Amino acid sequence: MSGTIMPNLWGGKSIEIMKKKFGDNFDIIEEAGNSALYYVNVDEHVDFPRPISHKFIYIGGIGKVEPKPLEKKFDDIMKNSKKGVILVSFGTVALSVNMPQNVKKIFLETFKNFPDITFIWKYENEEDGIIQGYANVFTSKWVPQNDLLEHPKLLAFVSHGGMNSAQEGSSKGVPMVMIPLFADQYRNSKICHVGICRDSPQSGRVVTAVTTIHLSRP
């Protein structure tokens, strides 16, 4: 099954580039099967225990960079928050701006339930006025995720559960609420054993997850 799914869904441009280099007869599945070693971008300490071949070499976090000081915009948000900050980001593929209006409303009403907590939401259109009336919510087209996760006032990370986000959050010991959308995100969410693993967010579940994290903080 993976021999059919992987080239069609995940190969894409990579296969095209490799065929230009190695010829049209290049078969990525065959070459993968004949490989001497497999470098896997996963941290073995946050993966399910399973039997693996000696060919597997874990290199999780190979692209990790050292956190930098926050730029003034985000530093001010952190300093001015009463009880801390929760970061909300669903990556670069599933954009928050494209969410159905009712889902956006669920998030905003959830944020409103915690007036003493500040929420930074990666939202790709800061001009549409969606956060008008929500004083504890800040939106930004881009967020310095790695730097924010390192900050001592960050309470939690609401994420789609992408591998990079899961690794960054777990390596920094940040409580995570994951709402997986597709692909490996469901598996990553199960690995991190978080408060939500659903096809779509529901107000009560999001509130419960955030409340649990909030109450568990000293």
Coordinates of C-alpha atoms in Angstrom, one line a residue:
M1 CA 0.0 0.0 0.0
S2 CA 2.8 2.5 0.9
G3 CA 4.4 1.8 -2.5
T4 CA 1.3 3.2 -4.1
I5 CA 0.4 6.0 -1.7
M6 CA 3.9 7.4 -1.0
P7 CA 4.9 8.3 -4.6
N8 CA 1.5 9.8 -5.4
L9 CA 0.9 11.8 -2.3
W10 CA 4.3 12.6 -0.9
G11 CA 6.8 12.1 -3.7
G12 CA 5.7 14.9 -6.0
K13 CA 8.5 17.3 -6.7
S14 CA 11.2 15.2 -5.1
I15 CA 10.5 12.3 -7.5
E16 CA 10.5 14.7 -10.4
I17 CA 13.9 16.2 -9.4
M18 CA 15.4 12.7 -8.9
K19 CA 14.2 11.5 -12.3
K20 CA 15.9 14.5 -13.9
K21 CA 19.1 13.6 -12.2
F22 CA 19.0 9.8 -12.5
G23 CA 16.7 9.1 -15.5
D24 CA 13.0 8.2 -16.0
N25 CA 13.6 4.7 -14.8
F26 CA 14.5 5.8 -11.3
D27 CA 12.2 4.0 -8.9
I28 CA 12.2 5.5 -5.4
I29 CA 10.4 2.5 -3.8
E30 CA 13.0 0.1 -5.2
E31 CA 15.9 2.3 -4.3
A32 CA 14.5 2.8 -0.8
G33 CA 14.2 -1.0 -0.4
N34 CA 17.8 -1.4 -1.5
S35 CA 19.2 1.3 0.8
A36 CA 21.9 0.4 3.4
L37 CA 20.6 2.9 5.9
Y38 CA 17.5 5.0 6.6
Y39 CA 17.8 8.3 8.3
V40 CA 14.6 9.0 10.2
N41 CA 13.7 12.6 11.3
V42 CA 12.1 11.4 14.5
D43 CA 13.2 11.6 18.1
E44 CA 13.3 7.9 19.3
H45 CA 12.4 9.0 22.8
V46 CA 9.0 10.4 21.7
D47 CA 8.1 7.6 19.4
F48 CA 6.1 4.4 20.0
P49 CA 8.2 1.4 21.0
R50 CA 8.5 -1.0 18.1
P51 CA 10.8 -3.4 16.5
I52 CA 13.0 -1.8 13.9
S53 CA 15.8 -2.8 11.6
H54 CA 19.4 -1.9 12.4
K55 CA 19.3 0.1 9.2
F56 CA 17.2 2.8 10.9
I57 CA 19.2 5.8 12.2
Y58 CA 17.2 8.4 14.2
I59 CA 18.1 12.0 13.5
G60 CA 15.2 13.7 15.1
G61 CA 15.8 17.4 15.7
I62 CA 18.6 17.6 13.1
G63 CA 17.1 20.9 11.9
K64 CA 16.6 22.4 15.3
V65 CA 18.0 25.9 15.8
E66 CA 18.8 27.7 19.0
P67 CA 16.1 30.0 20.2
K68 CA 16.7 33.8 19.7
P69 CA 15.4 36.7 21.8
L70 CA 11.9 37.7 20.9
E71 CA 11.4 40.8 18.7
K72 CA 9.7 43.7 20.5
K73 CA 6.2 42.9 19.3
F74 CA 6.1 39.4 20.8
D75 CA 8.3 40.4 23.8
D76 CA 5.8 43.0 24.8
I77 CA 2.9 40.6 24.6
M78 CA 4.8 38.2 26.8
K79 CA 5.7 40.8 29.4
N80 CA 2.2 42.3 29.5
S81 CA 0.3 39.0 29.9
K82 CA -1.2 38.5 33.3
K83 CA -1.0 34.7 33.8
G84 CA 0.9 33.7 30.7
V85 CA 0.5 33.0 27.0
I86 CA -0.8 30.2 24.9
L87 CA 0.4 29.9 21.4
V88 CA -2.0 28.7 18.7
S89 CA -0.6 27.6 15.4
F90 CA -1.6 25.1 12.7
G91 CA 1.5 25.2 10.6
T92 CA 2.1 26.5 7.1
V93 CA -0.2 24.2 5.1
A94 CA -3.6 24.4 6.9
L95 CA -4.0 28.1 7.3
S96 CA -6.2 29.4 10.1
V97 CA -7.6 32.1 7.8
N98 CA -9.2 29.3 5.7
M99 CA -11.1 27.8 8.7
P100 CA -14.9 27.8 8.5
Q101 CA -16.3 30.7 10.4
N102 CA -18.0 28.5 13.0
V103 CA -14.6 26.9 13.8
K104 CA -13.0 30.3 14.1
K105 CA -15.8 31.3 16.5
I106 CA -15.2 28.2 18.6
F107 CA -11.5 29.2 19.1
L108 CA -12.3 32.9 19.9
E109 CA -15.1 32.0 22.4
T110 CA -12.7 29.5 24.0
F111 CA -10.0 32.3 24.3
K112 CA -12.6 34.6 25.8
N113 CA -13.2 32.1 28.6
F114 CA -9.7 32.8 29.9
P115 CA -9.4 36.6 30.2
D116 CA -6.2 36.4 32.3
I117 CA -4.4 34.3 29.7
T118 CA -3.1 35.9 26.5
F119 CA -3.4 34.0 23.2
I120 CA -1.1 34.4 20.2
W121 CA -2.8 33.0 17.2
K122 CA -1.0 32.4 13.9
Y123 CA -3.7 33.9 11.7
E124 CA -2.8 34.9 8.1
N125 CA -5.0 38.0 7.7
E126 CA -4.5 40.5 10.4
E127 CA -6.7 43.0 8.6
D128 CA -10.1 41.2 8.6
G129 CA -10.9 42.3 12.2
I130 CA -11.7 38.8 13.4
I131 CA -10.3 39.5 16.9
Q132 CA -12.3 42.7 17.4
G133 CA -13.8 42.5 20.9
Y134 CA -11.3 39.9 22.1
A135 CA -8.9 41.8 24.2
N136 CA -6.7 38.9 25.1
V137 CA -6.1 37.6 21.6
F138 CA -3.3 38.7 19.3
T139 CA -3.0 37.5 15.7
S140 CA 0.1 37.4 13.5
K141 CA 0.7 36.1 9.9
W142 CA 3.9 34.6 11.1
V143 CA 5.1 33.6 14.6
P144 CA 8.6 32.8 15.9
Q145 CA 7.4 29.4 17.1
N146 CA 10.7 28.1 18.3
D147 CA 11.5 31.2 20.2
L148 CA 8.1 31.5 21.8
L149 CA 8.2 27.9 23.0
E150 CA 11.3 28.6 24.9
H151 CA 9.8 31.5 26.8
P152 CA 9.1 30.9 30.5
K153 CA 5.7 32.6 30.3
L154 CA 4.4 30.3 27.6
L155 CA 1.8 28.1 29.2
A156 CA 0.8 25.8 26.4
F157 CA 0.9 25.2 22.6
V158 CA -2.3 24.5 20.6
S159 CA -1.1 22.8 17.4
H160 CA -2.1 20.6 14.4
G161 CA 0.5 18.0 15.6
G162 CA 2.9 18.2 12.7
M163 CA 6.2 16.4 13.3
N164 CA 8.3 19.5 13.6
S165 CA 5.8 21.2 16.0
A166 CA 5.5 18.0 18.1
Q167 CA 9.3 17.7 18.3
E168 CA 9.8 21.4 19.2
G169 CA 7.1 21.3 21.8
S170 CA 8.1 18.1 23.4
S171 CA 11.8 18.9 23.5
K172 CA 11.0 22.1 25.4
G173 CA 8.6 20.4 27.8
V174 CA 5.7 22.6 26.7
P175 CA 2.2 21.2 27.4
M176 CA 0.4 20.7 24.1
V177 CA -3.1 20.5 22.9
M178 CA -3.2 18.9 19.5
I179 CA -6.0 19.0 16.9
P180 CA -4.7 16.8 14.1
L181 CA -5.9 17.5 10.6
F182 CA -4.3 14.9 8.3
A183 CA -1.4 12.6 7.6
D184 CA 1.0 11.8 10.5
Q185 CA -0.6 14.3 12.8
Y186 CA -3.0 11.8 14.3
R187 CA -0.1 9.5 15.1
N188 CA 2.0 12.4 16.5
S189 CA -0.9 13.4 18.7
K190 CA -1.2 9.9 20.1
I191 CA 2.5 9.8 20.9
C192 CA 2.3 13.1 22.8
H193 CA -0.9 11.9 24.5
V194 CA -2.6 15.2 24.6
G195 CA -6.0 16.5 25.6
I196 CA -7.6 16.5 22.1
C197 CA -7.4 14.1 19.2
R198 CA -10.5 14.8 17.1
D199 CA -11.4 15.4 13.5
S200 CA -12.6 18.9 14.3
P201 CA -12.5 21.1 17.4
Q202 CA -15.6 21.5 19.6
S203 CA -15.9 24.3 22.1
G204 CA -16.4 22.1 25.2
R205 CA -13.4 19.9 24.4
V206 CA -11.1 22.8 23.7
V207 CA -12.1 24.6 26.9
T208 CA -11.6 21.4 28.9
A209 CA -8.1 20.9 27.4
V210 CA -7.0 24.4 28.1
T211 CA -8.5 24.4 31.6
T212 CA -6.7 21.2 32.4
I213 CA -3.4 22.7 31.4
H214 CA -4.1 26.0 33.2
L215 CA -5.0 24.3 36.5
S216 CA -2.0 22.0 36.4
R217 CA 0.4 24.9 36.3
P218 CA 1.9 26.0 39.6

